[in-house]
mmCIF file of C-alpha atoms in Angstrom:
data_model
loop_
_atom_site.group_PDB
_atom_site.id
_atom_site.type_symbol
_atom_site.label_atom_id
_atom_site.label_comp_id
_atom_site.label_asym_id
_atom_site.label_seq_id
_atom_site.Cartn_x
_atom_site.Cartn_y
_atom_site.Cartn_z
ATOM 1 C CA UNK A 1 92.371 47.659 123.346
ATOM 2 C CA UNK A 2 89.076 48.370 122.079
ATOM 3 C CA UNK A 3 88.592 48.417 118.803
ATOM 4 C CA UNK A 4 86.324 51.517 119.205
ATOM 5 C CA UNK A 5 89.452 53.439 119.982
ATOM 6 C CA UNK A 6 92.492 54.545 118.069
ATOM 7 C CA UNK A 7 95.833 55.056 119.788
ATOM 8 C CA UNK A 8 96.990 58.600 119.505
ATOM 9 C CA UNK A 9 100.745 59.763 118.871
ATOM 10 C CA UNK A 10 100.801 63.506 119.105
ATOM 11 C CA UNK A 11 103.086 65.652 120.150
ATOM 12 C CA UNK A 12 102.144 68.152 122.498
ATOM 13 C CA UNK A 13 103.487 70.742 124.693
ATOM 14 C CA UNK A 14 102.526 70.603 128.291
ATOM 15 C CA UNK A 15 102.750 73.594 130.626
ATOM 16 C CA UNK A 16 104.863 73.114 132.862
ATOM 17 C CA UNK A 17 105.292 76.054 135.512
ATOM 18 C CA UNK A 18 103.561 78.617 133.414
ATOM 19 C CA UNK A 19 105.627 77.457 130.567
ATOM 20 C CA UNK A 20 105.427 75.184 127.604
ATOM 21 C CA UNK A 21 108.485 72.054 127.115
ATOM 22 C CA UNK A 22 108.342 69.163 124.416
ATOM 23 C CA UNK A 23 106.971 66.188 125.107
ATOM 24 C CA UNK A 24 104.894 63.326 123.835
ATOM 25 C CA UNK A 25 101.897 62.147 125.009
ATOM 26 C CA UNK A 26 100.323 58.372 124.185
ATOM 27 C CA UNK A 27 96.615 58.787 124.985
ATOM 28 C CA UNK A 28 93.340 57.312 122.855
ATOM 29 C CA UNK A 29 90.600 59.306 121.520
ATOM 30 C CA UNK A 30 87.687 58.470 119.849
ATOM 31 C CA UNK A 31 88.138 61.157 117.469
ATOM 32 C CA UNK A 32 91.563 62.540 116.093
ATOM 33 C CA UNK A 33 95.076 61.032 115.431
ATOM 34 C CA UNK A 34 98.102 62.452 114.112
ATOM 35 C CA UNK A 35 99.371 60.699 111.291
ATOM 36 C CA UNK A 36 103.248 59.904 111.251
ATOM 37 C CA UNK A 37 103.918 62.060 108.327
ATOM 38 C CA UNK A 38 101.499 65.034 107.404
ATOM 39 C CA UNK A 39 99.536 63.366 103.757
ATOM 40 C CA UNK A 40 98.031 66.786 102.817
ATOM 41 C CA UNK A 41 100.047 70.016 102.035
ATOM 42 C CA UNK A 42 97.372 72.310 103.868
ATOM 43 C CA UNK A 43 99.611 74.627 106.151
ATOM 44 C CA UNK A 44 99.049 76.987 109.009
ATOM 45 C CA UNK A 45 100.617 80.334 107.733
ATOM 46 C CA UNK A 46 99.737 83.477 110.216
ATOM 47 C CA UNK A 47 97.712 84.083 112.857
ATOM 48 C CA UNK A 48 95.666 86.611 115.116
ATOM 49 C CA UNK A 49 95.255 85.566 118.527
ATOM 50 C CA UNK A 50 94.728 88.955 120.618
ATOM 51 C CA UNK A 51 92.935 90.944 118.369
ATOM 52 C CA UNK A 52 91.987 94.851 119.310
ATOM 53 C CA UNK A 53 88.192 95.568 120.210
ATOM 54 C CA UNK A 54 86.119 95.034 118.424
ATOM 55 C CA UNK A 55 88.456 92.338 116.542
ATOM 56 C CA UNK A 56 88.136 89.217 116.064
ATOM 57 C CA UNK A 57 90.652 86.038 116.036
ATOM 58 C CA UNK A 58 91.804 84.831 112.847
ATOM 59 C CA UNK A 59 93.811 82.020 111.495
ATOM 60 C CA UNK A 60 95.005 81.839 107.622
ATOM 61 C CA UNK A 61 95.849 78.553 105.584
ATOM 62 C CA UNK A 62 98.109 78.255 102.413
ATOM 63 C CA UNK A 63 97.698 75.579 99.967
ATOM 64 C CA UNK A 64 101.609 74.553 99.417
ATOM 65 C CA UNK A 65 100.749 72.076 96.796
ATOM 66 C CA UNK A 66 100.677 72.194 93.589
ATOM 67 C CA UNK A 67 97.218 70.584 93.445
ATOM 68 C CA UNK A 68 93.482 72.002 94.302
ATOM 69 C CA UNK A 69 92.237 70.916 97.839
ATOM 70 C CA UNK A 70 88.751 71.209 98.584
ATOM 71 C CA UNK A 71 88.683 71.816 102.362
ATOM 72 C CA UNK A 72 85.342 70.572 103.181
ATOM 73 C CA UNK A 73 85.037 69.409 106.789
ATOM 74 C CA UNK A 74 88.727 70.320 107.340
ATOM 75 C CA UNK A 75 89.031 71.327 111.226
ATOM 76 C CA UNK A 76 90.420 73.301 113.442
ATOM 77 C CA UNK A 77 90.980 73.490 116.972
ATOM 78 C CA UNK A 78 93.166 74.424 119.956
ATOM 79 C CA UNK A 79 94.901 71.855 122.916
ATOM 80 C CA UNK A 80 93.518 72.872 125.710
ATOM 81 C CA UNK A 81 96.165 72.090 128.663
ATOM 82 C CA UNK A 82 94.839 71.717 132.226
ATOM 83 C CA UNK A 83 97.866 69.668 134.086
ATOM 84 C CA UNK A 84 97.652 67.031 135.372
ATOM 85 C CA UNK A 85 95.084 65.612 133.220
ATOM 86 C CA UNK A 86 95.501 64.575 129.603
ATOM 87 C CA UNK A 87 95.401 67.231 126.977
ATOM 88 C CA UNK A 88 91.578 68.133 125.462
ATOM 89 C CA UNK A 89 90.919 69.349 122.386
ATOM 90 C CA UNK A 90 88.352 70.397 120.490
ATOM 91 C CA UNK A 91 87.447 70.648 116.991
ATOM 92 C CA UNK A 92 85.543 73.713 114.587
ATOM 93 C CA UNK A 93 84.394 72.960 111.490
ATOM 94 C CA UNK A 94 85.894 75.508 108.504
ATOM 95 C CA UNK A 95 82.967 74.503 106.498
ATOM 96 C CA UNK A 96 80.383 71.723 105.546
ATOM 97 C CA UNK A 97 80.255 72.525 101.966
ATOM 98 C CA UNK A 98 82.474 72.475 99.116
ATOM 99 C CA UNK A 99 85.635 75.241 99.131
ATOM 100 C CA UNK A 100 88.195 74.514 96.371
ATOM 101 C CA UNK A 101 91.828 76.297 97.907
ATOM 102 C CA UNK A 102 93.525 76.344 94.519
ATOM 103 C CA UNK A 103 97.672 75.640 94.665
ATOM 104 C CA UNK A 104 100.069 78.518 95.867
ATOM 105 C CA UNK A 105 96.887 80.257 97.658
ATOM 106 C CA UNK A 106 95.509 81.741 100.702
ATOM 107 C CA UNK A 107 92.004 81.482 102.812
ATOM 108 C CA UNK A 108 91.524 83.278 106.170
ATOM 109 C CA UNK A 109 89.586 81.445 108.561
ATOM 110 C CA UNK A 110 87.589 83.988 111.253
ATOM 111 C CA UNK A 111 84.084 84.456 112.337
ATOM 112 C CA UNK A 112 83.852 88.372 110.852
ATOM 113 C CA UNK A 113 85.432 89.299 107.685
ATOM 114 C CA UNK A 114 84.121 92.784 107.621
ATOM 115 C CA UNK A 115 85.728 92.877 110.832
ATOM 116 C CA UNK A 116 89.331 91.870 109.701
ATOM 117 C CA UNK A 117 88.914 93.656 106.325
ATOM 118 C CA UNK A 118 88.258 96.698 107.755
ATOM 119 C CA UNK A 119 91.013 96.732 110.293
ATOM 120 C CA UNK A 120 93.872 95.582 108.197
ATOM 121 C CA UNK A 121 92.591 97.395 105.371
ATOM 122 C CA UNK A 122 92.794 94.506 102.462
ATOM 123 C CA UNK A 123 90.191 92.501 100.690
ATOM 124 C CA UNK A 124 87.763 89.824 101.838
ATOM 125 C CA UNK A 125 87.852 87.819 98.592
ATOM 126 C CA UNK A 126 89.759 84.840 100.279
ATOM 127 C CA UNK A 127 88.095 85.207 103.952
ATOM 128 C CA UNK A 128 86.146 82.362 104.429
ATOM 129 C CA UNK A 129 83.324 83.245 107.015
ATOM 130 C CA UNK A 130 82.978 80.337 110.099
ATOM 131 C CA UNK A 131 80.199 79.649 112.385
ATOM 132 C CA UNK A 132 81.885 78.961 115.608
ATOM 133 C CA UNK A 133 86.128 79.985 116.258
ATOM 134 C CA UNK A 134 88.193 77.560 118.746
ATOM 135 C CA UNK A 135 88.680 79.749 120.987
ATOM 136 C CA UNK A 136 92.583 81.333 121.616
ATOM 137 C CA UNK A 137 94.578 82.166 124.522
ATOM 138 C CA UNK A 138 96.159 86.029 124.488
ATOM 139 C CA UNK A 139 99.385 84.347 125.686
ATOM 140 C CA UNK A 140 100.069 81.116 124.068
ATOM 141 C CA UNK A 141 98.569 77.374 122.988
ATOM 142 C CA UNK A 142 98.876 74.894 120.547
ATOM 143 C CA UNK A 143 96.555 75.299 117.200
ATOM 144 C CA UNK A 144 96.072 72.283 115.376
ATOM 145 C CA UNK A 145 94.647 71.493 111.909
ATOM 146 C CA UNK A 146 92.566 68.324 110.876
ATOM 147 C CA UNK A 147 91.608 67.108 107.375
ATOM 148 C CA UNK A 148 87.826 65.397 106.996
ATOM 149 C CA UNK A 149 89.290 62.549 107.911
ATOM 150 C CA UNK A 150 90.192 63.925 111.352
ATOM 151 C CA UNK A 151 93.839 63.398 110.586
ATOM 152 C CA UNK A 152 96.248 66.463 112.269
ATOM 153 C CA UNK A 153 97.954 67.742 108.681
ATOM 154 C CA UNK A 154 99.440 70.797 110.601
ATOM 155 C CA UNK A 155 100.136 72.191 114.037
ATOM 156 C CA UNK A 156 102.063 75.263 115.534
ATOM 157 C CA UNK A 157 102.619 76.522 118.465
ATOM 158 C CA UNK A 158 101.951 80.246 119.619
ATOM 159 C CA UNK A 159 102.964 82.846 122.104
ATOM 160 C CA UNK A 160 102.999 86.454 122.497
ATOM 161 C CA UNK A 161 107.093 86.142 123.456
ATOM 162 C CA UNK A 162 107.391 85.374 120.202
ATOM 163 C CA UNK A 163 106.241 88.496 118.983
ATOM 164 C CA UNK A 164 109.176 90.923 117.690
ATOM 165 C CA UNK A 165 111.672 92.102 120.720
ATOM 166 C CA UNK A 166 111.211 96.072 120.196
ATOM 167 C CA UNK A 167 107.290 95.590 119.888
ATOM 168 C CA UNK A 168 106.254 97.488 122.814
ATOM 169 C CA UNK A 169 102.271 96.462 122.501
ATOM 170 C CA UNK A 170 101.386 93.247 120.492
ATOM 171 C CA UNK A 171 97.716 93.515 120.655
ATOM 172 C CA UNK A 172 96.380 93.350 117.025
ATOM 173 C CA UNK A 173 100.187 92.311 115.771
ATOM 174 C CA UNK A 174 99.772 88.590 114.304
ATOM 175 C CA UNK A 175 102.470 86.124 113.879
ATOM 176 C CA UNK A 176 103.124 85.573 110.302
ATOM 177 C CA UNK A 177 105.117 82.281 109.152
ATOM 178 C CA UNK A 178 108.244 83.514 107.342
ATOM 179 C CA UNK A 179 108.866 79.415 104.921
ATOM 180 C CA UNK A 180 106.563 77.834 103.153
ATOM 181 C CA UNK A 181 108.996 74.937 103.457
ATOM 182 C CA UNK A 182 110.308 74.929 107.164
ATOM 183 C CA UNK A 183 108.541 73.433 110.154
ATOM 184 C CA UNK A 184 104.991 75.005 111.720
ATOM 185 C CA UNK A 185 106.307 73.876 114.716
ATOM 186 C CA UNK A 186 109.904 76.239 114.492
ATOM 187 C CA UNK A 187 109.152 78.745 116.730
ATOM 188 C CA UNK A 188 111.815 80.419 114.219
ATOM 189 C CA UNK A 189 109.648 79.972 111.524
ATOM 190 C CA UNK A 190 107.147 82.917 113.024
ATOM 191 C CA UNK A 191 107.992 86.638 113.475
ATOM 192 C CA UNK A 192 105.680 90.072 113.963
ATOM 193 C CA UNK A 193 104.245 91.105 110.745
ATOM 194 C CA UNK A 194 105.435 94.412 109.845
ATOM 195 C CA UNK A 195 103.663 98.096 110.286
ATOM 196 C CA UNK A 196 103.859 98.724 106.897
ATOM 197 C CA UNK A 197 100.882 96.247 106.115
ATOM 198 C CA UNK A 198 99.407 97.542 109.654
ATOM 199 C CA UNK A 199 100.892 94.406 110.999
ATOM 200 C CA UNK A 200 98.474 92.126 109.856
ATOM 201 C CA UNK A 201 98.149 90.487 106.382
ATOM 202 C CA UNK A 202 95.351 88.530 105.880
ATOM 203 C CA UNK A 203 94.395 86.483 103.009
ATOM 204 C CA UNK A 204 97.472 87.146 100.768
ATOM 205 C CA UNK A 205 101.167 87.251 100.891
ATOM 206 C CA UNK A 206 102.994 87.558 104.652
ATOM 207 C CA UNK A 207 105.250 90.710 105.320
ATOM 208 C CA UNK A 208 107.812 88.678 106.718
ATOM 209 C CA UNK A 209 107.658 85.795 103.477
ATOM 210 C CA UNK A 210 110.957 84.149 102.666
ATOM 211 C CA UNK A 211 110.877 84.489 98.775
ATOM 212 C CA UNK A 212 112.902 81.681 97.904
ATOM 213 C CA UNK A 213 113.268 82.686 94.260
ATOM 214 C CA UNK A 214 113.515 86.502 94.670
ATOM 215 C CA UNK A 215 116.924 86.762 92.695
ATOM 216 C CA UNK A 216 118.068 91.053 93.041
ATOM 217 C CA UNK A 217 118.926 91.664 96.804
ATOM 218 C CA UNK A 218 119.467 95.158 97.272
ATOM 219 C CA UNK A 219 120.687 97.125 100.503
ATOM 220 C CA UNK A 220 119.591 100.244 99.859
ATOM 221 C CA UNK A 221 116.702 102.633 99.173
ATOM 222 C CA UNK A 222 115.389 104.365 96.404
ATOM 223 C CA UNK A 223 113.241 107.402 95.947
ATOM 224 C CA UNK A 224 110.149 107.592 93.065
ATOM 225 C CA UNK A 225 110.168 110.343 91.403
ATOM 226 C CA UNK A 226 113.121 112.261 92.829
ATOM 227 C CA UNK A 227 111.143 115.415 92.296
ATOM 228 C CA UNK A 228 108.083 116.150 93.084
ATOM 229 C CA UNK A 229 105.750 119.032 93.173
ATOM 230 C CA UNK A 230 102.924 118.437 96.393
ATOM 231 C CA UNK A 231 100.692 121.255 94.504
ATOM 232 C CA UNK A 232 97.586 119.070 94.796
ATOM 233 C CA UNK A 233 97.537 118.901 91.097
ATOM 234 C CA UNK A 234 97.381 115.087 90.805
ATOM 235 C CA UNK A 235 100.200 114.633 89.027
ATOM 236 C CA UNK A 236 103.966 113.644 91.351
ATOM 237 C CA UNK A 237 101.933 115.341 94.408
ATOM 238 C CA UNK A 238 103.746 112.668 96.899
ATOM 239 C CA UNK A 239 107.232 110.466 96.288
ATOM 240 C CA UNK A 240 107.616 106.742 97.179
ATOM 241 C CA UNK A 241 110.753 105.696 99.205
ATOM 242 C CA UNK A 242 110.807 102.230 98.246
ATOM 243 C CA UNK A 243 113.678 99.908 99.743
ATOM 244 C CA UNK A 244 114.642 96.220 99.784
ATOM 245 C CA UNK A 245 116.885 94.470 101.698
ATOM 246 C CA UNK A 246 118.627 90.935 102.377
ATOM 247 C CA UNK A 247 116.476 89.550 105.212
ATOM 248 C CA UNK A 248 113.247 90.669 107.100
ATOM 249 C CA UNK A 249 113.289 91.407 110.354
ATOM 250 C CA UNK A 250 115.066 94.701 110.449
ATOM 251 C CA UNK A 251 113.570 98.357 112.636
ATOM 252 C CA UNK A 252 113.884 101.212 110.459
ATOM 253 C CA UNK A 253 113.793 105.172 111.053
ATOM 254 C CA UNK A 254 113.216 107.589 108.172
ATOM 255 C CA UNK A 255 114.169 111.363 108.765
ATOM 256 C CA UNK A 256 114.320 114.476 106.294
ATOM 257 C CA UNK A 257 116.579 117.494 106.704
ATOM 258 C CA UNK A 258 116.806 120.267 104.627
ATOM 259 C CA UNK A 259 119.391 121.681 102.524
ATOM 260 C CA UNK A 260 121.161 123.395 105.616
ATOM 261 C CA UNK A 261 120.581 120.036 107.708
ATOM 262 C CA UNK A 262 117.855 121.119 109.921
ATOM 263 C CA UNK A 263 115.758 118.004 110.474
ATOM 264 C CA UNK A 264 112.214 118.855 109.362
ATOM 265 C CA UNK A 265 110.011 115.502 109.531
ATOM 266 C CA UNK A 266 110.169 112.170 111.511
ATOM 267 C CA UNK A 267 108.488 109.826 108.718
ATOM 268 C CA UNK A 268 109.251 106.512 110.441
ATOM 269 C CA UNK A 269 110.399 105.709 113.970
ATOM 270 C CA UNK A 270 111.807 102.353 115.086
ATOM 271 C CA UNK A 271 109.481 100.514 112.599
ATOM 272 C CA UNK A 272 109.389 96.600 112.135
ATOM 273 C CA UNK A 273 109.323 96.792 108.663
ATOM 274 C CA UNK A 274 109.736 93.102 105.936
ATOM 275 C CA UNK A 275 112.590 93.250 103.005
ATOM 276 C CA UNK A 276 111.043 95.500 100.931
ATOM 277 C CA UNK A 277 108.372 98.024 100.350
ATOM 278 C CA UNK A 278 107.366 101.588 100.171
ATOM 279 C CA UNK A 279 106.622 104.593 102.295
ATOM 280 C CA UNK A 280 105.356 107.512 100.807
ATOM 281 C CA UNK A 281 105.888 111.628 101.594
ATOM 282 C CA UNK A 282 103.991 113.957 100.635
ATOM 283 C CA UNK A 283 106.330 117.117 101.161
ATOM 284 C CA UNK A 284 105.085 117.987 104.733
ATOM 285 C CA UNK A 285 106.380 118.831 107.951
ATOM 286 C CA UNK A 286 105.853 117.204 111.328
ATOM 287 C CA UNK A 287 102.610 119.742 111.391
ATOM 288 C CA UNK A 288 101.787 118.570 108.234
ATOM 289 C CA UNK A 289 102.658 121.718 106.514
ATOM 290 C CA UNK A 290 104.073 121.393 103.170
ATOM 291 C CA UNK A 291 107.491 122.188 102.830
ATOM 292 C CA UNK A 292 109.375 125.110 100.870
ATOM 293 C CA UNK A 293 110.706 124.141 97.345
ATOM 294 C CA UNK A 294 113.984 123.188 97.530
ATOM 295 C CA UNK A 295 116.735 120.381 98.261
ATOM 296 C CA UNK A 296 115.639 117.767 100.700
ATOM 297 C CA UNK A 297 117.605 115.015 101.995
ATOM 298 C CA UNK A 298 116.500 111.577 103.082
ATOM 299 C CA UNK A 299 118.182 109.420 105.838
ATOM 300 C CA UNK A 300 116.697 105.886 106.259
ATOM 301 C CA UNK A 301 118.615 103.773 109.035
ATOM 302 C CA UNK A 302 118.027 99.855 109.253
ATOM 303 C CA UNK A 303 119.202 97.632 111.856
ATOM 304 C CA UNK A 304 118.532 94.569 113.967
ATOM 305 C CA UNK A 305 118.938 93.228 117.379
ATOM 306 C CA UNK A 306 122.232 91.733 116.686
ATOM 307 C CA UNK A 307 123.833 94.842 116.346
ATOM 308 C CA UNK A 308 123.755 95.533 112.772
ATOM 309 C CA UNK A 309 123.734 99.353 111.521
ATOM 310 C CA UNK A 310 123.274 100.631 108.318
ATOM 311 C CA UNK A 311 122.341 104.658 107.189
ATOM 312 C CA UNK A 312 121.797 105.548 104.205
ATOM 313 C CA UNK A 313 121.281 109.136 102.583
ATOM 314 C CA UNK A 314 118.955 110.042 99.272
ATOM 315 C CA UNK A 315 118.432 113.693 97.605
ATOM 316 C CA UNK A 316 114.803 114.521 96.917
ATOM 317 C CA UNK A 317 113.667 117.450 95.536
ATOM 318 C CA UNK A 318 110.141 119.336 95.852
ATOM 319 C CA UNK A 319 109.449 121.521 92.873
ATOM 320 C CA UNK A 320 107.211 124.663 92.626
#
């Protein structure tokens, strides 16, 4: 062999009548080489691969050390497949100057972050703008990550099956990793982010996050404040129904009836939703009308595609 050229063990996935099955592939490159054991704790942790227009793609990285990495020359890049020929892929630079990723953070990697800001409605402070994107497939591919040494450190896999079942339209939906700590390359390991963070959450915590030291489980919901007056005075104008539950991953419908059990609003319908967070009322109808004074109830239902049911019931009350 020459020693110009570095043999290459990476593992790849090569399509294979429209679809993707493991293999491994010993080829040279001049370039790249996957390590045996990833040396940096860099880690692919959601991504955006079929944006709505005028989107953009976007990938984000956590730092799962405990140490600051400066991510200067760090790559990334897509493997392109075109059968029978060996794979090809092709590397973009995050950045050619110095970008400390402190431990237990987040940066989000995309060519516009007024663009993603503005759609998912969150801050730009960890967006970290890039010249040139690799460029990703609306249906599926492999997205690998380099350090400057052109060592892979992480890779997953994508595709839009692995989207959430009861997601009807997955355009602008990205796949968020749900461990810190299991494998980028368990398809498992991804699920839809949730429409309660408009099912995208770029640059900070996923939806979908398995908190590993979250200690009080709770399966059930509660409302904040239980009365409240939607006057437009400022003060208890709109209550919270805030909920948290064992696992994410579960649809959830939210309806109100009044005190004679006439439904009155539909605030949530079949919504992927993560294991806990809020939705807010503010006392109107379907029409947006705000409601008579008087007893309200609440009925939240979760449940998942194994079957599981559960309904629950809350008293709310809007005041004069």
């Amino acid at each position: 062999m020459k020693s110009n050229k570095l043999t290459l063990l990476i593992t790849a996935f090569l399509l294979c009548h429209y679809s993707f099955c493991n293999n491994t592939k010993l080829f040279t490159n001049n370039h790249i080489h996957k390590s045996e054991k990833f040396s940096d704790s860099i880690i692919i942790n959601e991504i955006l691969f079929n944006p709505i227009s005028p989107g953009v793609d976007y990938i984000e990285l956590y730092n799962n050390s405990i140490n600051e990495i400066d991510i200067c020359n760090y790559s990334i890049g897509r493997i392109r497949e075109s059968f029978p020929n060996p794979p090809d892929t092709s590397l973009k630079v995050i950045c050619s100057e110095s970008y400390i990723l402190p431990p237990k953070s987040y940066v989000l990697l995309s060519t516009n972050s007024e663009m993603v800001s503005y759609q998912y409605v969150c801050s730009s402070d960890n967006f970290l703008e890039m010249k040139s994107f690799p460029s990703l497939p609306n249906d599926e591919a492999m997205v690998i990550l380099c350090n400057q040494h052109k060592d892979i450190i992480d890779e997953m896999y994508y595709s839009d099956k692995m989207h959430h079942d009861l997601l009807i339209e997955t355009k602008g939906v990205a796949l968020e990793r749900i461990s810190f700590d299991n494998s980028s390359l368990d398809r498992n390991n991804w699920t839809s982010a949730s429409y309660t963070t408009n099912y995208g959450t770029p640059g900070y915590r996923n939806s979908m996050a398995v908190d590993l030291l979250e200690e009080k489980i709770m399966n059930e919901i509660n409302i904040i404040p239980e009365i409240f007056s939607p006057n437009g005075d400022g003060r208890d104008d709109i209550c919270s129904i805030n909920y948290m539950f064992d696992k994410n991953g579960y649809n959830m419908n939210i309806k109100i009836f009044n005190s004679k059990g006439i439904f009155v609003k539909n605030l949530l319908n079949n919504s992927l939703i993560d294991n806990k967070g809020s939705i807010t009322w503010n006392g109107g109808d379907d029409n947006n009308r705000i409601l008579d004074p008087g007893i309200y109830i609440i009925q939240a239902e979760i449940f998942d595609l194994n079957g599981y049911v559960k309904r629950m019931r809350k008293v709310v009350v809007i005041a004069p």
